[in-house]
Tab-separated table of C-alpha atoms and ligand atoms in Angstrom:
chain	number	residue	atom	x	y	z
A	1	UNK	CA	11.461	10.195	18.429
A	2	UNK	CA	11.346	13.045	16.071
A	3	UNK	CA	10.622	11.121	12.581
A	4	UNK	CA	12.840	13.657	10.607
A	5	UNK	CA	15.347	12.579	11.804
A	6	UNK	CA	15.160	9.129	9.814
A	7	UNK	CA	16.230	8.338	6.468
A	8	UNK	CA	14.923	5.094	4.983
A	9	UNK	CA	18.121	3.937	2.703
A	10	UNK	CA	16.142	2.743	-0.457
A	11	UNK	CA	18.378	-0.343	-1.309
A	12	UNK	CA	16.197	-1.634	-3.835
A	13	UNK	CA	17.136	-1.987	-8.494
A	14	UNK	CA	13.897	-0.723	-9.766
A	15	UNK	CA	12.124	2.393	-10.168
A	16	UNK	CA	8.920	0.406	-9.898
A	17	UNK	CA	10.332	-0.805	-6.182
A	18	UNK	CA	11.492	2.176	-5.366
A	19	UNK	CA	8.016	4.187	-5.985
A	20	UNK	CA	6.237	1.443	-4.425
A	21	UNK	CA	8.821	2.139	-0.839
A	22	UNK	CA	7.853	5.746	-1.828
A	23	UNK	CA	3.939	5.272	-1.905
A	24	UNK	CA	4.248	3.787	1.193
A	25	UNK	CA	6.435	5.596	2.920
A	26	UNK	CA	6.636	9.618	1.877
A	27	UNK	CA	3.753	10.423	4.121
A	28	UNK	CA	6.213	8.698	7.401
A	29	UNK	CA	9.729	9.634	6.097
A	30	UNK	CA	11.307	13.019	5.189
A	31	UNK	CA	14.609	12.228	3.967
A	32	UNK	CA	15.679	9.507	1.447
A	33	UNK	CA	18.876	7.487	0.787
A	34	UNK	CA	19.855	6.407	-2.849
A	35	UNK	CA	22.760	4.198	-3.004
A	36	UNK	CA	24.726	2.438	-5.131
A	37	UNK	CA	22.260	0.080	-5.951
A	38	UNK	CA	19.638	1.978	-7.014
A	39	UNK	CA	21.965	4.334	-8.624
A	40	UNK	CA	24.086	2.290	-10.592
A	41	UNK	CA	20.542	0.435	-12.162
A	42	UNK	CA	18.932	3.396	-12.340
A	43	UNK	CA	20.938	6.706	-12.468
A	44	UNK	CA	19.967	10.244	-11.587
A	45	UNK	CA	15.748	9.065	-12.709
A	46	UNK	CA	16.139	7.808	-9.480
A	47	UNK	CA	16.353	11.256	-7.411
A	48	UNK	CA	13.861	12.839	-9.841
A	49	UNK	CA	11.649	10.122	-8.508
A	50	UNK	CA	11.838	11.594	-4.511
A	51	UNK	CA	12.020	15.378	-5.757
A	52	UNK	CA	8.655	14.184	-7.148
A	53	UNK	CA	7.087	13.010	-3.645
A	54	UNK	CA	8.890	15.984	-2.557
A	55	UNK	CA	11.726	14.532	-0.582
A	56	UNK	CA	15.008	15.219	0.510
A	57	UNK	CA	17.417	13.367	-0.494
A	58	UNK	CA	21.376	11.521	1.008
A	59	UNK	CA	23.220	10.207	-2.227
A	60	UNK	CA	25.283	7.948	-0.805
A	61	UNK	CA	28.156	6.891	-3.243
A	62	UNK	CA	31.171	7.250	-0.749
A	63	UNK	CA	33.311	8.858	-3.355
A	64	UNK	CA	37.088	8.006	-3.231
A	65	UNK	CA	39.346	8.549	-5.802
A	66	UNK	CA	42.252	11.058	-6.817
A	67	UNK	CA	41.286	14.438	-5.672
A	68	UNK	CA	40.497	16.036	-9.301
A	69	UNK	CA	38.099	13.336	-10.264
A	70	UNK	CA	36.391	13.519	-6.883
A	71	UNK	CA	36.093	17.172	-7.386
A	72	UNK	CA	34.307	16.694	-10.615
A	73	UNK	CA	32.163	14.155	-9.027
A	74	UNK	CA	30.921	16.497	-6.447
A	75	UNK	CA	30.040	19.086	-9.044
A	76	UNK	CA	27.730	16.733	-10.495
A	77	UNK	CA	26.360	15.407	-7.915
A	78	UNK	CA	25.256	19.152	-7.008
A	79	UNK	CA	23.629	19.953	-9.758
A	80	UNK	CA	21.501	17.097	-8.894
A	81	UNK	CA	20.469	18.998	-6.012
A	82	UNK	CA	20.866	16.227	-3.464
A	83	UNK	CA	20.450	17.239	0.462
A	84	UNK	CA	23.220	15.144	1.435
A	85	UNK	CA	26.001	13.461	-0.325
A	86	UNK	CA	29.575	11.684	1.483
A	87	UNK	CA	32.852	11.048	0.065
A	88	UNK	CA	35.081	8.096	1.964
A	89	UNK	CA	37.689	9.656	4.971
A	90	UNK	CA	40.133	7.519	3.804
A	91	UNK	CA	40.260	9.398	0.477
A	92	UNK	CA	42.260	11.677	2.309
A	93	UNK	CA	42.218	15.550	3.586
A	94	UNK	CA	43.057	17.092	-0.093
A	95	UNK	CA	40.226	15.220	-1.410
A	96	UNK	CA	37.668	16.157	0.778
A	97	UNK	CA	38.708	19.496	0.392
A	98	UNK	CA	38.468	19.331	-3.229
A	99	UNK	CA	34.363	17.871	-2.816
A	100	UNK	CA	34.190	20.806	-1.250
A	101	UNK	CA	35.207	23.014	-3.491
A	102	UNK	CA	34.217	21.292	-6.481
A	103	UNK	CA	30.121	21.582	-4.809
A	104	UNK	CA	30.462	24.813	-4.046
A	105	UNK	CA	31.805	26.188	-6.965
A	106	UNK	CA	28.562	24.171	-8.794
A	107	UNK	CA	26.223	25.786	-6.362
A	108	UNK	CA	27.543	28.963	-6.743
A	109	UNK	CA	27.042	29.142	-10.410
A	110	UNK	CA	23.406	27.403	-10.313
A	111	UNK	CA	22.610	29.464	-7.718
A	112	UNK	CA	21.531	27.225	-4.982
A	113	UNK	CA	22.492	26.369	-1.639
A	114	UNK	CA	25.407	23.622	-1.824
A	115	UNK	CA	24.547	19.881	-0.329
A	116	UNK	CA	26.031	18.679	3.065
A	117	UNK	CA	29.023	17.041	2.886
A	118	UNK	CA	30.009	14.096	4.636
A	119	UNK	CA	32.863	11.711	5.600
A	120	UNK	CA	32.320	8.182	6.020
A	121	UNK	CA	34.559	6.816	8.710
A	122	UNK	CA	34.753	3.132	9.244
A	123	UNK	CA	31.793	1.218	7.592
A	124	UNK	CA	29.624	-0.038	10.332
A	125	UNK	CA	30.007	-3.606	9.004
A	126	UNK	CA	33.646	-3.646	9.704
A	127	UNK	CA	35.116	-4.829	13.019
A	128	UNK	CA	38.502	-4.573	14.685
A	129	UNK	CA	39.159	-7.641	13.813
A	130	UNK	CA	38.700	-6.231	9.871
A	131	UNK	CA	40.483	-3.565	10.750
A	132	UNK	CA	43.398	-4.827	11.247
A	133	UNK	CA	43.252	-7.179	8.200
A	134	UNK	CA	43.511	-3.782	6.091
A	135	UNK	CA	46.495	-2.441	8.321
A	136	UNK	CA	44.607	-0.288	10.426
A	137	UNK	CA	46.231	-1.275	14.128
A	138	UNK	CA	43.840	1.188	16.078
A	139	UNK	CA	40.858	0.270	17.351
A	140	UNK	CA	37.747	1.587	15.497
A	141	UNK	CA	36.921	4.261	18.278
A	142	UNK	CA	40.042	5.531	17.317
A	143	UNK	CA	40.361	5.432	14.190
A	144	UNK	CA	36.525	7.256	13.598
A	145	UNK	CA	37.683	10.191	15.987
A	146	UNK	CA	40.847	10.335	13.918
A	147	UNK	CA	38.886	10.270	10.790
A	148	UNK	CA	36.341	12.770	12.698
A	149	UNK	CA	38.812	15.568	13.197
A	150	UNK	CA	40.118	14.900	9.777
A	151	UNK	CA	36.794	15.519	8.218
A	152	UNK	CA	36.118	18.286	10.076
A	153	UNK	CA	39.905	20.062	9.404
A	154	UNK	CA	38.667	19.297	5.948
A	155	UNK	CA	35.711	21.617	6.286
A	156	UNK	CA	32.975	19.134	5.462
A	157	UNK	CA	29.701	19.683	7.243
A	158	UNK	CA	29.617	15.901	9.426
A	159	UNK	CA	30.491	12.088	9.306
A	160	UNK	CA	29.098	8.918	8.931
A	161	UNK	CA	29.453	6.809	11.482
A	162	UNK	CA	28.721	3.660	13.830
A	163	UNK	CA	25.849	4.535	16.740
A	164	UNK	CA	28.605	3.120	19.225
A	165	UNK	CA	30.655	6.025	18.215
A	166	UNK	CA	28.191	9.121	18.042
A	167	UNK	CA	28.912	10.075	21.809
A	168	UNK	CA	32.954	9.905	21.620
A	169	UNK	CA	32.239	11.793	18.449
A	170	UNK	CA	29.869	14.886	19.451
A	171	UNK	CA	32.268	15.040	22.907
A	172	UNK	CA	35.130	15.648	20.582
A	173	UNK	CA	34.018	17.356	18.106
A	174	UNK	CA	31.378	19.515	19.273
A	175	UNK	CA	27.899	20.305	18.440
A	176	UNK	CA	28.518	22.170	15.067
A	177	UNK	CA	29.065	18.569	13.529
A	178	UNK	CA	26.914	16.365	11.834
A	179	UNK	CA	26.507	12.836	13.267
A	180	UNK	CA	24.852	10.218	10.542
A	181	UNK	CA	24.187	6.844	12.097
A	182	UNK	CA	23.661	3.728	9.823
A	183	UNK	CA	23.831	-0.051	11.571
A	184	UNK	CA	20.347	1.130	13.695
A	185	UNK	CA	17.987	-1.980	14.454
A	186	UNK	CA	15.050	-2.028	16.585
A	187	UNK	CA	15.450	-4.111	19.496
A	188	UNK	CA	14.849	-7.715	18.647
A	189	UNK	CA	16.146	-7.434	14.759
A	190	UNK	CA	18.461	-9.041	13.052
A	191	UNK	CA	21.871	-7.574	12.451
A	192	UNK	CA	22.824	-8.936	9.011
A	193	UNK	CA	25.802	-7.995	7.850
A	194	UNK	CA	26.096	-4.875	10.140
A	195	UNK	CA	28.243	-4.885	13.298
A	196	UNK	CA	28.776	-2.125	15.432
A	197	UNK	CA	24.728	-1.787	15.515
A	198	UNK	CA	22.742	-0.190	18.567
A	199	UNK	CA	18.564	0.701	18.345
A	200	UNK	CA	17.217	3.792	16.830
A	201	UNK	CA	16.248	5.377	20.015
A	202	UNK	CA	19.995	4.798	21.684
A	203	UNK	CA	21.481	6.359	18.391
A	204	UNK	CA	19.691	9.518	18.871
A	205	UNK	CA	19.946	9.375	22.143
A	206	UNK	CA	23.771	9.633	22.065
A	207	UNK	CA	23.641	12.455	19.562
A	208	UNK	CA	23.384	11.162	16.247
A	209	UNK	CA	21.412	13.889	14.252
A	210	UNK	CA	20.216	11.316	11.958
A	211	UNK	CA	19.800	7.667	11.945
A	212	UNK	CA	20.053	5.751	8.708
A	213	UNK	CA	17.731	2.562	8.645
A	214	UNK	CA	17.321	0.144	5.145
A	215	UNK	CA	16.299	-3.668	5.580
A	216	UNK	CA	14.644	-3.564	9.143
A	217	UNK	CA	12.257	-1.026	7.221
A	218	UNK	CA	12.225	-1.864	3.453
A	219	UNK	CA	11.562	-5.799	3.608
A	220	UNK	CA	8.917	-5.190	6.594
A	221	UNK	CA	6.085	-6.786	5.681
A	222	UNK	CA	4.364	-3.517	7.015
A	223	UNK	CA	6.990	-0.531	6.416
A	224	UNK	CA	5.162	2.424	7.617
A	225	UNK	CA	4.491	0.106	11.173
A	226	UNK	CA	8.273	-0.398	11.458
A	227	UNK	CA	8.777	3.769	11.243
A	228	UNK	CA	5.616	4.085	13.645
A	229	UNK	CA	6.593	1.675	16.275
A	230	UNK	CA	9.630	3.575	16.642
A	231	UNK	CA	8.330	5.862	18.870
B	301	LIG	O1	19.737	-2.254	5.606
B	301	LIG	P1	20.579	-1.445	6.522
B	301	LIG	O2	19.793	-0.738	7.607
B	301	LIG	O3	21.773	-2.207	7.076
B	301	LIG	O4	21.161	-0.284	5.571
B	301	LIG	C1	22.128	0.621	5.963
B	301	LIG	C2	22.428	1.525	4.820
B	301	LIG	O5	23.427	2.454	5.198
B	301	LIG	C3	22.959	0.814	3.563
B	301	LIG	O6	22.392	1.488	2.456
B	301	LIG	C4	24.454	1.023	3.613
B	301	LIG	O7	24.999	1.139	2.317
B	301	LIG	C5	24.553	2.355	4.355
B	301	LIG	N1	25.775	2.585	5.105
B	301	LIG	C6	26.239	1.762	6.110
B	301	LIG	N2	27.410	2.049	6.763
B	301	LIG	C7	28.089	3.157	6.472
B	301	LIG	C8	27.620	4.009	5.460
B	301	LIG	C9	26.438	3.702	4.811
B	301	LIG	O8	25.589	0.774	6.415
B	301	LIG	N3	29.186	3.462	7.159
């Protein structure tokens, strides 16, 4: 498996945890994922911390709100000079559009090449059964390609999405797409809380262009073994 195309989501409240993942783990991993829990405890220090091991980095906040505050958020996000950054689908076509605009109107007056912008579709942890419980009767196949063409009628760069969907997905939607997979576990590890789950090598496999991994790697006893044994 080509090992850039992993990002290790560093789920953790503490700088201190976070360098000690990135000791570990910057020699194995190219790309990093800040979420909210590292960046509601610890705020933009956080993505100094990877620029400083040299890292890319996904900031993955899954903005959605009104379209103008978005927009604003996307701005500032930019100027953090993420790699990656995702607003929710269900936000809505006008405010996708407006992340868009709102990052590239940052990056244009900084100077620097905007981040990727992606759509998260239906959360990986969620189920039909969930689905329906928030008035959603499609199934979630179709309601991620729906999302899919959405985002990309939008003009953001790709989508976040389930492994079980990445093949419906690049069919559809072509190779000029970007497919991010969370819910990967190696064979044999627990799901948790994720659902719609398949292994790192099926994800790519199907066409995912990155796969998005957190516990099965992070609470390994022996993190850089988990990234290695991956093929
Ligand atoms: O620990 P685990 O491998 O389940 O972590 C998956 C990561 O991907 C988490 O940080 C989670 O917030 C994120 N994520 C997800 N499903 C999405 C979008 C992001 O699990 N649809």
């Amino acid at each position: 498996m080509n090992k850039d195309k992993i990002i290790v989501a560093l789920d953790v409240d503490t700088i201190k945890e976070e360098e000690r993942l990135l000791d570990i783990l910057s020699p194995h991993v190219k790309i990093f994922k800040v979420g909210m829990e590292l960046f509601y405890s610890c705020g933009p220090k956080a993505i100094d911390v990877i620029k400083r091991y040299d890292r890319e980095i996904f900031l993955d906040l899954k903005f959605h709100d009104i379209p103008n505050t978005v927009k604003n958020a996307a701005r500032l996000v930019t100027r953090l000079g993420v790699f990656i950054f995702d607003v929710h689908a269900h936000g809505g076509s006008d405010m996708m559009k407006q992340a868009l605009e709102g990052s590239e109107e940052e990056a244009d007056r900084l100077g620097i090449s905007r981040p990727r912008i992606l759509g998260v579709s239906v959360l990986t942890s969620i189920g039909d059964h969930e689905l329906q419980q928030i008035g959603i009767n499609s199934s979630s196949q179709e309601q991620v390609l729906n999302l899919a063409r959405l985002i990309k009628g939008s003009g953001l760069d790709g989508i976040v999405a389930s492994p079980q969907e990445a093949g419906e997905i690049r069919k559809n939607m072509g190779e000029d797409f970007l497919i991010v997979t969370p819910g990967v576990r190696p064979e044999g590890m627990q799901k948790q809380d994720q659902k719609r789950t398949a292994t790192p090598e099926e994800a790519m496999k199907i066409g995912a262009d990155y796969i998005v991994i957190g516990r099965p790697v992070t609470r390994a006893k022996d993190p850089a073994k988990v990234i290695d044994d991956l093929g």
